mmCIF file of C-alpha atoms and ligand atoms in Angstrom:
data_model
loop_
_atom_site.group_PDB
_atom_site.id
_atom_site.type_symbol
_atom_site.label_atom_id
_atom_site.label_comp_id
_atom_site.label_asym_id
_atom_site.label_seq_id
_atom_site.Cartn_x
_atom_site.Cartn_y
_atom_site.Cartn_z
ATOM 1 C CA MET A 1 -21.723 14.972 24.074
ATOM 2 C CA LYS A 2 -19.316 12.098 23.356
ATOM 3 C CA ILE A 3 -19.280 11.194 19.676
ATOM 4 C CA THR A 4 -17.561 8.319 17.911
ATOM 5 C CA ILE A 5 -16.450 8.601 14.300
ATOM 6 C CA SER A 6 -15.882 5.245 12.619
ATOM 7 C CA VAL A 7 -14.428 5.150 9.135
ATOM 8 C CA ILE A 8 -14.486 1.598 7.817
ATOM 9 C CA LYS A 9 -13.455 0.741 4.273
ATOM 10 C CA ALA A 10 -13.019 -2.187 1.949
ATOM 11 C CA ASP A 11 -12.453 -3.012 -1.686
ATOM 12 C CA VAL A 12 -15.371 -5.257 -2.542
ATOM 13 C CA GLY A 13 -15.126 -4.918 -6.304
ATOM 14 C CA GLY A 14 -13.656 -2.529 -8.846
ATOM 15 C CA TYR A 15 -15.157 -0.815 -11.906
ATOM 16 C CA VAL A 16 -13.402 -1.027 -14.375
ATOM 17 C CA GLY A 17 -10.564 -3.276 -13.189
ATOM 18 C CA HIS A 18 -9.263 -1.641 -10.003
ATOM 19 C CA SER A 19 -9.794 1.952 -11.158
ATOM 20 C CA ALA A 20 -13.056 3.132 -9.569
ATOM 21 C CA MET A 21 -16.395 2.184 -8.017
ATOM 22 C CA HIS A 22 -19.680 1.195 -9.600
ATOM 23 C CA PRO A 23 -22.509 3.505 -8.424
ATOM 24 C CA ALA A 24 -24.602 0.436 -7.489
ATOM 25 C CA LEU A 25 -22.213 -0.330 -4.594
ATOM 26 C CA ILE A 26 -22.512 3.195 -3.222
ATOM 27 C CA GLU A 27 -26.300 2.937 -3.506
ATOM 28 C CA LYS A 28 -26.397 -0.399 -1.675
ATOM 29 C CA ALA A 29 -24.168 0.888 1.136
ATOM 30 C CA LYS A 30 -26.261 4.052 1.505
ATOM 31 C CA GLU A 31 -29.440 1.986 1.725
ATOM 32 C CA ASN A 32 -27.981 -0.094 4.577
ATOM 33 C CA LEU A 33 -26.615 2.841 6.532
ATOM 34 C CA GLU A 34 -29.832 4.812 6.054
ATOM 35 C CA ALA A 35 -31.726 1.909 7.653
ATOM 36 C CA ALA A 36 -29.251 1.896 10.572
ATOM 37 C CA LYS A 37 -29.731 5.654 10.973
ATOM 38 C CA ASN A 38 -33.512 5.270 10.997
ATOM 39 C CA LYS A 39 -33.173 2.650 13.766
ATOM 40 C CA GLY A 40 -31.059 5.093 15.786
ATOM 41 C CA GLN A 41 -27.879 2.998 15.559
ATOM 42 C CA LEU A 42 -26.092 5.756 13.635
ATOM 43 C CA ILE A 43 -26.386 9.483 14.198
ATOM 44 C CA ASP A 44 -25.255 10.164 10.644
ATOM 45 C CA PHE A 45 -23.204 8.714 7.796
ATOM 46 C CA TRP A 46 -21.605 9.477 4.472
ATOM 47 C CA VAL A 47 -20.705 6.885 1.845
ATOM 48 C CA MET A 48 -18.063 7.576 -0.768
ATOM 49 C CA ASN A 49 -15.152 6.006 -2.569
ATOM 50 C CA CYS A 50 -11.531 6.603 -3.385
ATOM 51 C CA GLY A 51 -10.694 4.513 -6.446
ATOM 52 C CA ASP A 52 -11.973 0.968 -5.890
ATOM 53 C CA ASP A 53 -12.380 1.403 -2.116
ATOM 54 C CA LEU A 54 -15.769 1.860 -0.514
ATOM 55 C CA ASP A 55 -15.615 4.179 2.501
ATOM 56 C CA LEU A 56 -18.284 4.180 5.205
ATOM 57 C CA ILE A 57 -18.002 7.315 7.353
ATOM 58 C CA MET A 58 -20.274 6.876 10.381
ATOM 59 C CA THR A 59 -21.021 8.807 13.568
ATOM 60 C CA HIS A 60 -22.612 7.200 16.614
ATOM 61 C CA LYS A 61 -22.476 6.998 20.413
ATOM 62 C CA GLY A 62 -21.195 3.429 20.711
ATOM 63 C CA GLY A 63 -17.507 4.134 21.302
ATOM 64 C CA VAL A 64 -14.467 2.686 19.542
ATOM 65 C CA GLY A 65 -14.669 -0.980 18.518
ATOM 66 C CA GLU A 66 -18.434 -1.203 19.055
ATOM 67 C CA LYS A 67 -19.553 -4.625 17.891
ATOM 68 C CA GLY A 68 -22.853 -3.490 16.351
ATOM 69 C CA ILE A 69 -21.146 -0.842 14.218
ATOM 70 C CA HIS A 70 -18.476 -3.291 13.051
ATOM 71 C CA ARG A 71 -21.170 -5.817 12.243
ATOM 72 C CA LEU A 72 -23.116 -3.171 10.292
ATOM 73 C CA ALA A 73 -20.008 -2.401 8.215
ATOM 74 C CA TRP A 74 -19.254 -6.102 7.720
ATOM 75 C CA ASP A 75 -22.805 -6.920 6.611
ATOM 76 C CA THR A 76 -22.816 -3.898 4.310
ATOM 77 C CA PHE A 77 -19.582 -4.986 2.638
ATOM 78 C CA MET A 78 -20.949 -8.522 2.326
ATOM 79 C CA GLU A 79 -24.132 -7.270 0.669
ATOM 80 C CA CYS A 80 -22.131 -4.955 -1.600
ATOM 81 C CA THR A 81 -20.006 -7.985 -2.525
ATOM 82 C CA GLN A 82 -23.175 -9.729 -3.675
ATOM 83 C CA VAL A 83 -24.057 -6.709 -5.836
ATOM 84 C CA ALA A 84 -20.483 -6.692 -7.199
ATOM 85 C CA LYS A 85 -20.730 -10.407 -8.019
ATOM 86 C CA LYS A 86 -24.032 -9.933 -9.799
ATOM 87 C CA LEU A 87 -22.515 -7.177 -11.945
ATOM 88 C CA LYS A 88 -19.342 -9.276 -12.426
ATOM 89 C CA LEU A 89 -17.272 -6.364 -11.137
ATOM 90 C CA TYR A 90 -13.558 -6.957 -10.825
ATOM 91 C CA GLY A 91 -12.201 -8.581 -7.667
ATOM 92 C CA ALA A 92 -15.653 -8.858 -6.045
ATOM 93 C CA GLY A 93 -15.219 -9.383 -2.289
ATOM 94 C CA GLN A 94 -11.453 -8.852 -2.584
ATOM 95 C CA ASP A 95 -10.876 -7.533 0.951
ATOM 96 C CA MET A 96 -13.319 -9.876 2.717
ATOM 97 C CA LEU A 97 -10.732 -12.338 3.955
ATOM 98 C CA SER A 98 -13.010 -14.258 6.286
ATOM 99 C CA ASP A 99 -16.385 -15.918 5.846
ATOM 100 C CA ALA A 100 -17.611 -15.093 9.304
ATOM 101 C CA PHE A 101 -17.809 -12.033 11.520
ATOM 102 C CA SER A 102 -16.314 -12.541 14.964
ATOM 103 C CA GLY A 103 -17.170 -9.470 17.049
ATOM 104 C CA THR A 104 -14.735 -7.060 15.406
ATOM 105 C CA ILE A 105 -14.029 -6.284 11.802
ATOM 106 C CA LYS A 106 -10.324 -5.828 12.641
ATOM 107 C CA GLY A 107 -8.126 -8.510 11.144
ATOM 108 C CA LEU A 108 -10.829 -9.648 8.715
ATOM 109 C CA GLY A 109 -9.648 -7.506 5.799
ATOM 110 C CA PRO A 110 -11.452 -4.139 5.851
ATOM 111 C CA GLY A 111 -9.559 -1.084 7.152
ATOM 112 C CA VAL A 112 -10.734 0.727 10.290
ATOM 113 C CA ALA A 113 -10.028 4.156 11.794
ATOM 114 C CA GLU A 114 -12.079 5.232 14.802
ATOM 115 C CA MET A 115 -11.961 7.870 17.503
ATOM 116 C CA GLU A 116 -14.222 8.989 20.333
ATOM 117 C CA PHE A 117 -14.239 12.478 21.811
ATOM 118 C CA GLU A 118 -16.355 15.142 23.428
ATOM 119 C CA GLU A 119 -17.593 17.282 20.530
ATOM 120 C CA ARG A 120 -16.260 20.812 20.939
ATOM 121 C CA LYS A 121 -18.188 24.051 20.418
ATOM 122 C CA SER A 122 -17.143 23.691 16.798
ATOM 123 C CA GLU A 123 -15.537 20.483 15.572
ATOM 124 C CA PRO A 124 -13.906 20.481 12.112
ATOM 125 C CA VAL A 125 -12.822 16.971 11.086
ATOM 126 C CA LEU A 126 -10.916 15.882 8.007
ATOM 127 C CA ILE A 127 -11.193 12.364 6.626
ATOM 128 C CA PHE A 128 -8.456 11.316 4.227
ATOM 129 C CA MET A 129 -8.923 8.294 1.965
ATOM 130 C CA ALA A 130 -6.192 6.886 -0.256
ATOM 131 C CA ASP A 131 -6.062 4.310 -3.025
ATOM 132 C CA LYS A 132 -3.157 2.215 -4.410
ATOM 133 C CA THR A 133 -0.979 2.622 -1.346
ATOM 134 C CA SER A 134 -0.506 1.389 2.232
ATOM 135 C CA PRO A 135 -0.865 2.718 5.812
ATOM 136 C CA GLY A 136 2.750 3.953 5.961
ATOM 137 C CA ALA A 137 1.738 6.593 3.413
ATOM 138 C CA TRP A 138 0.440 8.716 6.323
ATOM 139 C CA ASN A 139 3.786 8.735 8.197
ATOM 140 C CA LEU A 140 5.308 11.697 6.407
ATOM 141 C CA PRO A 141 2.246 13.971 6.307
ATOM 142 C CA LEU A 142 1.294 13.151 9.925
ATOM 143 C CA PHE A 143 4.798 13.876 11.113
ATOM 144 C CA LYS A 144 4.725 17.219 9.320
ATOM 145 C CA ILE A 145 1.274 18.128 10.658
ATOM 146 C CA PHE A 146 1.951 17.286 14.306
ATOM 147 C CA GLY A 147 5.741 17.496 14.585
ATOM 148 C CA ASP A 148 7.172 20.010 12.125
ATOM 149 C CA PRO A 149 6.980 23.736 12.930
ATOM 150 C CA PHE A 150 7.965 24.530 9.327
ATOM 151 C CA ASN A 151 4.607 23.008 8.345
ATOM 152 C CA THR A 152 2.442 23.828 11.346
ATOM 153 C CA ALA A 153 2.869 27.382 12.565
ATOM 154 C CA GLY A 154 0.559 26.595 15.484
ATOM 155 C CA LEU A 155 3.247 24.453 17.126
ATOM 156 C CA VAL A 156 5.129 27.710 17.673
ATOM 157 C CA ILE A 157 2.291 30.222 17.976
ATOM 158 C CA ASP A 158 -0.671 28.477 19.671
ATOM 159 C CA PRO A 159 -0.168 27.975 23.437
ATOM 160 C CA HIS A 160 -2.522 24.939 23.369
ATOM 161 C CA MET A 161 -0.305 23.154 20.879
ATOM 162 C CA HIS A 162 3.046 24.442 22.006
ATOM 163 C CA GLY A 163 3.548 21.492 24.353
ATOM 164 C CA GLY A 164 3.517 19.158 21.328
ATOM 165 C CA PHE A 165 1.940 15.802 20.576
ATOM 166 C CA LYS A 166 2.457 12.148 21.430
ATOM 167 C CA PHE A 167 2.860 9.624 18.622
ATOM 168 C CA ARG A 168 1.809 6.014 19.171
ATOM 169 C CA ILE A 169 3.761 3.980 16.643
ATOM 170 C CA LEU A 170 3.035 0.397 15.635
ATOM 171 C CA ASP A 171 5.570 -2.165 14.454
ATOM 172 C CA ILE A 172 3.362 -4.061 12.017
ATOM 173 C CA LEU A 173 5.749 -6.981 11.683
ATOM 174 C CA GLU A 174 6.237 -7.712 15.385
ATOM 175 C CA GLY A 175 2.835 -6.442 16.528
ATOM 176 C CA LYS A 176 4.400 -4.132 19.136
ATOM 177 C CA GLN A 177 3.744 -0.473 19.871
ATOM 178 C CA VAL A 178 5.622 2.438 21.408
ATOM 179 C CA THR A 179 4.502 5.939 22.423
ATOM 180 C CA LEU A 180 6.991 8.739 21.866
ATOM 181 C CA SER A 181 6.766 12.380 22.764
ATOM 182 C CA CYS A 182 7.319 15.228 20.323
ATOM 183 C CA PRO A 183 9.363 17.476 20.290
ATOM 184 C CA GLU A 184 11.574 15.907 23.016
ATOM 185 C CA GLU A 185 11.923 12.588 21.214
ATOM 186 C CA LEU A 186 11.666 13.931 17.697
ATOM 187 C CA TYR A 187 14.815 12.210 16.458
ATOM 188 C CA ASP A 188 13.684 8.889 17.979
ATOM 189 C CA ILE A 189 10.300 9.234 16.297
ATOM 190 C CA LEU A 190 11.983 9.655 12.923
ATOM 191 C CA VAL A 191 14.049 6.486 13.387
ATOM 192 C CA PHE A 192 10.758 4.613 13.024
ATOM 193 C CA LEU A 193 8.519 6.825 10.891
ATOM 194 C CA GLY A 194 11.229 6.963 8.240
ATOM 195 C CA ALA A 195 10.615 3.232 7.619
ATOM 196 C CA PRO A 196 6.910 3.316 6.647
ATOM 197 C CA SER A 197 6.783 -0.239 5.308
ATOM 198 C CA ARG A 198 7.257 -1.514 8.863
ATOM 199 C CA TYR A 199 6.398 1.265 11.327
ATOM 200 C CA VAL A 200 3.112 3.147 11.071
ATOM 201 C CA ILE A 201 1.370 5.701 13.237
ATOM 202 C CA GLU A 202 -1.529 4.259 15.253
ATOM 203 C CA ALA A 203 -2.710 7.423 16.966
ATOM 204 C CA ILE A 204 -1.650 10.957 17.860
ATOM 205 C CA TYR A 205 -2.617 12.698 21.110
ATOM 206 C CA ARG A 206 -2.271 16.288 22.280
ATOM 207 C CA LYS A 207 0.183 16.274 25.145
ATOM 208 C CA SER A 208 -1.344 19.032 27.283
ATOM 209 C CA ASP A 209 -4.600 17.115 27.916
ATOM 210 C CA GLY A 210 -4.317 13.728 26.174
ATOM 211 C CA GLU A 211 -7.027 14.644 23.614
ATOM 212 C CA ILE A 212 -7.094 12.386 20.575
ATOM 213 C CA ALA A 213 -5.948 14.289 17.474
ATOM 214 C CA ALA A 214 -5.509 11.768 14.643
ATOM 215 C CA VAL A 215 -6.178 8.096 13.946
ATOM 216 C CA PRO A 216 -5.281 6.249 10.739
ATOM 217 C CA SER A 217 -6.223 2.729 9.706
ATOM 218 C CA THR A 218 -3.279 0.362 10.171
ATOM 219 C CA GLN A 219 -4.438 -2.906 8.610
ATOM 220 C CA LYS A 220 -1.896 -4.511 6.343
ATOM 221 C CA LEU A 221 -3.732 -6.995 4.164
ATOM 222 C CA SER A 222 -0.602 -8.794 3.004
ATOM 223 C CA LEU A 223 0.345 -9.605 6.603
ATOM 224 C CA ILE A 224 -3.187 -10.715 7.431
ATOM 225 C CA ALA A 225 -3.460 -12.931 4.375
ATOM 226 C CA GLY A 226 0.231 -13.860 3.987
ATOM 227 C CA ARG A 227 0.072 -13.015 0.298
ATOM 228 C CA TYR A 228 -0.740 -10.065 -1.936
ATOM 229 C CA VAL A 229 -4.468 -9.411 -1.899
ATOM 230 C CA GLY A 230 -4.549 -5.797 -2.954
ATOM 231 C CA LYS A 231 -3.078 -2.802 -1.229
ATOM 232 C CA ASP A 232 -4.395 -1.603 2.089
ATOM 233 C CA ASP A 233 -5.537 1.747 0.790
ATOM 234 C CA PRO A 234 -5.659 3.438 4.183
ATOM 235 C CA VAL A 235 -7.946 6.060 5.699
ATOM 236 C CA LEU A 236 -7.161 8.719 8.286
ATOM 237 C CA ILE A 237 -9.225 10.907 10.656
ATOM 238 C CA VAL A 238 -7.768 14.245 11.809
ATOM 239 C CA ARG A 239 -9.355 16.844 14.128
ATOM 240 C CA ALA A 240 -8.563 20.460 13.313
ATOM 241 C CA GLN A 241 -8.548 24.031 14.718
ATOM 242 C CA SER A 242 -8.698 25.577 18.215
ATOM 243 C CA GLY A 243 -5.704 23.863 19.769
ATOM 244 C CA PHE A 244 -5.271 21.331 16.965
ATOM 245 C CA PRO A 245 -3.522 22.150 13.680
ATOM 246 C CA ALA A 246 -5.627 24.433 11.446
ATOM 247 C CA VAL A 247 -7.393 22.852 8.463
ATOM 248 C CA GLY A 248 -4.772 24.476 6.215
ATOM 249 C CA GLU A 249 -1.933 23.089 8.328
ATOM 250 C CA VAL A 250 -3.448 19.625 8.074
ATOM 251 C CA LEU A 251 -3.699 19.894 4.263
ATOM 252 C CA GLU A 252 -0.323 21.546 3.687
ATOM 253 C CA PRO A 253 1.918 18.412 3.622
ATOM 254 C CA PHE A 254 -0.120 17.040 0.701
ATOM 255 C CA ALA A 255 1.186 19.895 -1.472
ATOM 256 C CA PHE A 256 4.294 17.714 -1.664
ATOM 257 C CA PRO A 257 3.517 14.467 -3.538
ATOM 258 C CA HIS A 258 5.852 12.223 -1.549
ATOM 259 C CA LEU A 259 6.741 8.719 -2.668
ATOM 260 C CA VAL A 260 4.671 5.869 -1.275
ATOM 261 C CA GLU A 261 4.441 2.110 -1.779
ATOM 262 C CA GLY A 262 1.642 0.726 -3.910
ATOM 263 C CA TRP A 263 0.627 1.634 -7.455
ATOM 264 C CA MET A 264 0.614 -1.175 -10.009
ATOM 265 C CA ARG A 265 0.236 -4.612 -8.371
ATOM 266 C CA GLY A 266 1.075 -3.040 -5.017
ATOM 267 C CA SER A 267 4.679 -3.434 -6.127
ATOM 268 C CA HIS A 268 5.894 0.042 -7.014
ATOM 269 C CA HIS A 269 6.883 3.353 -5.531
ATOM 270 C CA GLY A 270 4.904 6.309 -6.810
ATOM 271 C CA PRO A 271 3.934 9.853 -5.818
ATOM 272 C CA LEU A 272 0.811 10.357 -3.680
ATOM 273 C CA MET A 273 -1.378 12.707 -5.723
ATOM 274 C CA PRO A 274 -3.979 14.850 -3.876
ATOM 275 C CA VAL A 275 -7.137 14.962 -6.024
ATOM 276 C CA PRO A 276 -10.750 16.159 -5.907
ATOM 277 C CA PHE A 277 -13.364 13.432 -5.411
ATOM 278 C CA LYS A 278 -14.159 13.279 -9.132
ATOM 279 C CA ASN A 279 -10.539 12.414 -9.931
ATOM 280 C CA ALA A 280 -10.205 9.575 -7.428
ATOM 281 C CA THR A 281 -9.904 7.205 -10.380
ATOM 282 C CA PRO A 282 -6.368 5.762 -10.586
ATOM 283 C CA SER A 283 -6.026 4.701 -14.231
ATOM 284 C CA ARG A 284 -2.454 5.242 -15.461
ATOM 285 C CA PHE A 285 -0.505 2.066 -14.628
ATOM 286 C CA ASP A 286 -3.316 1.561 -12.073
ATOM 287 C CA GLY A 287 -2.371 4.834 -10.426
ATOM 288 C CA PRO A 288 -0.521 6.903 -9.543
ATOM 289 C CA PRO A 289 -1.569 6.532 -5.877
ATOM 290 C CA ARG A 290 -4.214 9.051 -4.835
ATOM 291 C CA VAL A 291 -5.616 10.758 -1.808
ATOM 292 C CA VAL A 292 -8.895 12.636 -1.319
ATOM 293 C CA ALA A 293 -9.849 14.700 1.726
ATOM 294 C CA ALA A 294 -13.452 15.077 2.923
ATOM 295 C CA GLY A 295 -13.978 17.950 5.349
ATOM 296 C CA PHE A 296 -16.899 17.911 7.804
ATOM 297 C CA GLN A 297 -18.180 20.161 10.570
ATOM 298 C CA LEU A 298 -19.702 17.966 13.251
ATOM 299 C CA ASN A 299 -23.051 19.193 14.469
ATOM 300 C CA ASN A 300 -24.009 17.089 17.498
ATOM 301 C CA GLY A 301 -22.713 14.095 15.597
ATOM 302 C CA LYS A 302 -24.360 15.107 12.352
ATOM 303 C CA LEU A 303 -21.888 15.329 9.481
ATOM 304 C CA GLU A 304 -22.209 18.788 7.890
ATOM 305 C CA GLY A 305 -20.454 18.269 4.598
ATOM 306 C CA PRO A 306 -18.411 16.982 2.988
ATOM 307 C CA ARG A 307 -16.305 19.712 1.493
ATOM 308 C CA ASP A 308 -13.978 18.370 -1.190
ATOM 309 C CA MET A 309 -10.763 19.782 0.296
ATOM 310 C CA PHE A 310 -8.333 19.075 -2.563
ATOM 311 C CA ASP A 311 -10.697 20.628 -5.111
ATOM 312 C CA ASP A 312 -8.573 23.761 -5.020
ATOM 313 C CA PRO A 313 -6.174 25.209 -7.596
ATOM 314 C CA SER A 314 -3.547 25.564 -4.878
ATOM 315 C CA PHE A 315 -2.996 21.803 -5.222
ATOM 316 C CA ASP A 316 -2.586 21.986 -9.030
ATOM 317 C CA ARG A 317 1.198 22.202 -8.750
ATOM 318 C CA ALA A 318 1.293 19.122 -6.502
ATOM 319 C CA ARG A 319 -0.696 17.257 -9.160
ATOM 320 C CA GLU A 320 1.585 18.472 -11.947
ATOM 321 C CA ARG A 321 4.627 17.530 -9.976
ATOM 322 C CA ALA A 322 3.146 14.118 -9.183
ATOM 323 C CA ASN A 323 2.681 13.558 -12.928
ATOM 324 C CA ASP A 324 6.299 14.580 -13.599
ATOM 325 C CA ILE A 325 7.493 12.172 -10.914
ATOM 326 C CA ALA A 326 5.256 9.465 -12.376
ATOM 327 C CA ASP A 327 6.832 9.972 -15.840
ATOM 328 C CA TYR A 328 10.312 9.789 -14.362
ATOM 329 C CA LEU A 329 9.664 6.693 -12.281
ATOM 330 C CA ARG A 330 7.844 4.860 -15.073
ATOM 331 C CA ARG A 331 10.956 5.082 -17.248
ATOM 332 C CA HIS A 332 12.593 2.636 -14.791
ATOM 333 C CA GLY A 333 10.101 -0.043 -15.862
ATOM 334 C CA PRO A 334 10.691 -3.199 -13.804
ATOM 335 C CA PHE A 335 13.800 -1.824 -12.080
ATOM 336 C CA GLU A 336 14.139 -0.772 -8.464
ATOM 337 C CA PRO A 337 13.635 1.726 -6.935
ATOM 338 C CA HIS A 338 10.444 2.099 -9.020
ATOM 339 C CA ARG A 339 9.700 -1.551 -8.264
ATOM 340 C CA LEU A 340 9.737 -2.283 -4.535
ATOM 341 C CA PRO A 341 12.749 -4.009 -2.946
ATOM 342 C CA LEU A 342 12.731 -7.814 -2.879
ATOM 343 C CA GLU A 343 11.582 -8.158 0.776
ATOM 344 C CA ALA A 344 8.390 -6.267 -0.051
ATOM 345 C CA MET A 345 7.919 -8.370 -3.199
ATOM 346 C CA GLU A 346 7.753 -11.515 -1.056
ATOM 347 C CA TYR A 347 4.023 -10.911 -0.565
ATOM 348 C CA THR A 348 3.392 -10.595 -4.306
ATOM 349 C CA THR A 349 3.282 -13.197 -7.045
ATOM 350 C CA LEU A 350 6.969 -12.617 -7.914
ATOM 351 C CA PRO A 351 8.295 -15.501 -5.723
ATOM 352 C CA GLU A 352 6.125 -17.936 -7.740
ATOM 353 C CA VAL A 353 7.904 -16.863 -10.902
ATOM 354 C CA ARG A 354 11.319 -16.989 -9.221
ATOM 355 C CA LYS A 355 10.621 -20.492 -7.914
ATOM 356 C CA LYS A 356 10.200 -21.840 -11.429
ATOM 357 C CA LEU A 357 13.784 -20.846 -12.198
ATOM 358 C CA GLU A 358 15.330 -22.251 -9.031
ATOM 359 C CA GLY A 359 16.526 -25.460 -10.713
ATOM 360 C CA ARG A 360 18.442 -23.461 -13.282
ATOM 361 C CA PHE A 361 20.845 -22.043 -10.699
ATOM 362 C CA GLU A 362 24.228 -23.803 -10.323
ATOM 363 C CA GLU A 363 26.940 -23.440 -7.726
ATOM 364 C CA VAL A 364 29.586 -20.941 -8.789
ATOM 365 C CA LYS A 365 32.631 -22.962 -9.891
HETATM 366 C C1 F6R B 401 -3.103 -2.404 -6.964
HETATM 367 C C2 F6R B 401 -4.042 -3.283 -7.651
HETATM 368 C C3 F6R B 401 -3.851 -3.504 -9.100
HETATM 369 C C4 F6R B 401 -3.724 -4.984 -9.436
HETATM 370 C C5 F6R B 401 -3.454 -5.192 -10.931
HETATM 371 C C6 F6R B 401 -3.401 -6.673 -11.313
HETATM 372 O O1 F6R B 401 -3.433 -2.290 -5.624
HETATM 373 O O2 F6R B 401 -4.958 -3.814 -7.060
HETATM 374 O O3 F6R B 401 -2.758 -2.773 -9.593
HETATM 375 O O4 F6R B 401 -2.700 -5.559 -8.689
HETATM 376 O O5 F6R B 401 -4.472 -4.586 -11.692
HETATM 377 O O6 F6R B 401 -4.563 -7.298 -10.902
HETATM 378 P P1 F6R B 401 -4.883 -8.828 -11.200
HETATM 379 O O7 F6R B 401 -3.714 -9.617 -10.693
HETATM 380 O O8 F6R B 401 -6.136 -9.074 -10.435
HETATM 381 O O9 F6R B 401 -5.066 -8.943 -12.689
HETATM 382 MG MG1 MG B 402 -9.296 -3.669 -6.203
HETATM 383 MG MG1 MG B 403 -7.977 0.102 -3.710
#
């Protein structure tokens, strides 16, 4: 049976500030998706949050980009915005950049990751959700999962994976894409993935049969809106086991809290900290950036789960290290490389401040 998983997310209001989610928004979203399930539009759903982002995890038979599913997510976020406004939550409706739905939720503000596949005999799926960062945050872990044999033993050992994977990479500035083959074009892939503020992974396919393996969300709010309207706080769907990387191989890269863009005012580098659901509450300097992982077994489209995958002492060291890195970076205060380079700051409120001082500059005599 062909199943579609759609993960659609938006920040429609924070509690308190940008640190977490008010339970009333989760309740409202659940109510809407429950009604859609009762009508038969959804097979199943799960609603959760990472920080101030509301994540709708939905299974259905409509395929990728299905208008009705996008509309359901859009209407749900709109109704949650109303709840957020009533409660005077912070930044109510922040990611809803348009007043009207136009057939797809893409480009309107919310983030979208979707994939369709024939459900296997057993289908473990991992959904990653991050807060206070941007889509490029997945570049390093995805490269390690699908391209690095030091991370993924299966690339060497499992004959179904030994042929490698294809990476579709998006240039978010120019709106162009390229598909490169790993391992043959490994060095070419890294030319792009090493620059995560501009190049992000759109999809990863298994080379032997073209099966979809991973899909992240790629929306960049600042480029949609032309100004800083909150970070993009991306999501990611990864299939695991039996010819895909094992669940443990998929989680392994997150034991290294690599540096990502985001954190306070979307203007700083910080470590990506893997946390259990209950700790998806970025508070210190509005961060540090966080990631949670929800594990599901699909059961004819039904979501058995979630398991809280980072709720495991084996990630304690990563969290400790992330806190050490956070201490170290914070000591830089407003200096680069803690603060992002000037090009990235163009989408923030910094240029407004700079503009005020323009008249004070004189030619060098
Ligand atoms: C980061 C984020 C926050 C805000 C910060 C200032 O993605 O959303 O760090 O940028 O709290 O928010 P304002 O400007 O709304 O006071
Ligand atoms: Mg927010
Ligand atoms: Mg957020």
